[in-house]
Coordinates of C-alpha atoms in Angstrom, one line a residue:
G112 CA -22.1 10.0 -0.8
A113 CA -18.7 11.5 -1.1
A114 CA -17.3 14.9 -0.5
V115 CA -14.4 16.7 -2.1
R116 CA -12.3 18.9 0.1
T117 CA -9.7 21.4 -0.7
Y118 CA -6.8 21.9 1.7
L119 CA -4.3 24.7 1.8
L120 CA -0.9 23.5 2.7
E121 CA 1.4 26.0 4.4
R122 CA 4.8 26.1 2.8
S123 CA 6.5 25.7 6.2
R124 CA 4.6 22.5 6.8
V125 CA 5.5 21.0 3.5
V126 CA 9.2 21.6 3.7
S127 CA 9.7 20.7 7.4
I128 CA 8.0 19.1 10.3
K129 CA 7.9 20.4 13.9
D130 CA 7.8 17.9 16.7
P131 CA 5.2 16.3 17.5
E132 CA 3.5 16.9 14.1
R133 CA 3.3 14.5 11.2
S134 CA 3.4 15.1 7.5
Y135 CA 1.7 13.0 4.7
H136 CA -0.2 10.6 6.9
S137 CA -0.6 8.2 4.0
F138 CA 3.2 7.8 3.8
Y139 CA 3.4 6.7 7.4
Q140 CA 0.5 4.3 6.7
L141 CA 2.2 2.9 3.7
C142 CA 5.5 2.3 5.6
D143 CA 3.6 0.3 8.3
G144 CA 0.9 -1.4 6.2
A145 CA 2.5 -2.4 3.0
S146 CA 3.0 -6.0 2.1
E147 CA 6.5 -7.5 1.8
D148 CA 6.2 -7.2 -2.0
E149 CA 5.2 -3.5 -1.8
R150 CA 8.0 -2.8 0.7
A151 CA 10.5 -4.3 -1.8
M152 CA 8.9 -2.5 -4.8
F153 CA 8.8 0.9 -3.2
R154 CA 12.1 0.4 -1.3
L155 CA 10.4 1.1 2.0
K156 CA 11.9 1.2 5.4
P157 CA 10.3 2.3 8.8
A158 CA 9.1 5.9 8.7
S159 CA 11.5 6.7 11.5
E160 CA 14.4 6.0 9.1
F161 CA 13.4 8.6 6.6
R162 CA 15.3 11.8 7.2
Y163 CA 12.4 14.1 6.3
L164 CA 10.1 12.3 8.7
N165 CA 12.4 11.7 11.7
S166 CA 12.6 15.4 12.7
S167 CA 9.4 14.5 14.6
T168 CA 8.9 11.8 17.2
C169 CA 5.2 11.2 16.2
F170 CA 5.1 8.1 13.9
E171 CA 2.0 6.4 15.1
L172 CA -1.5 7.7 15.7
T173 CA -3.2 5.3 18.0
S174 CA -6.6 7.1 18.1
D175 CA -7.5 5.9 14.6
G176 CA -6.3 2.3 15.0
G177 CA -2.8 2.8 13.8
N178 CA -1.0 3.3 10.5
A179 CA -1.3 -0.2 9.1
K180 CA -5.0 -0.3 9.7
G181 CA -5.3 3.2 8.1
Y182 CA -3.4 1.9 5.0
H183 CA -5.7 -1.0 4.6
R184 CA -8.8 1.2 5.0
T185 CA -7.4 3.6 2.4
R186 CA -6.8 0.7 -0.1
N187 CA -10.3 -0.7 0.6
A188 CA -11.8 2.7 0.0
M189 CA -9.9 3.1 -3.2
S190 CA -11.3 -0.3 -4.4
V191 CA -14.8 0.6 -3.3
V192 CA -14.8 3.7 -5.6
G193 CA -13.5 1.7 -8.5
I194 CA -9.8 2.4 -8.5
S195 CA -8.0 -0.7 -9.8
E196 CA -5.1 -2.3 -8.0
E197 CA -2.7 -1.1 -10.8
E198 CA -3.9 2.5 -10.4
Q199 CA -3.6 2.3 -6.6
T200 CA 0.0 1.1 -6.9
S201 CA 0.8 4.0 -9.2
V202 CA -0.8 6.4 -6.7
F203 CA 1.5 5.1 -3.9

């Protein structure tokens, strides 16, 4: 089964990051797990080079297997529930 969750984002957490917190975990995952083609298409660089993200020193969560592994799990989960590759690309 699946569950839908609603999250309340505090304005202060959306506009800035305090060390050692992270924001938008999927973006860190994308930066580390994207293929070379995706990196070129999305003009990606390491998360630490994005001004919004580098106000924190937390770029990797090792407890869940790392960003790249999380990205591949997310893409797989999207495929399992029927989201096409094209739709996944538009989400990212």
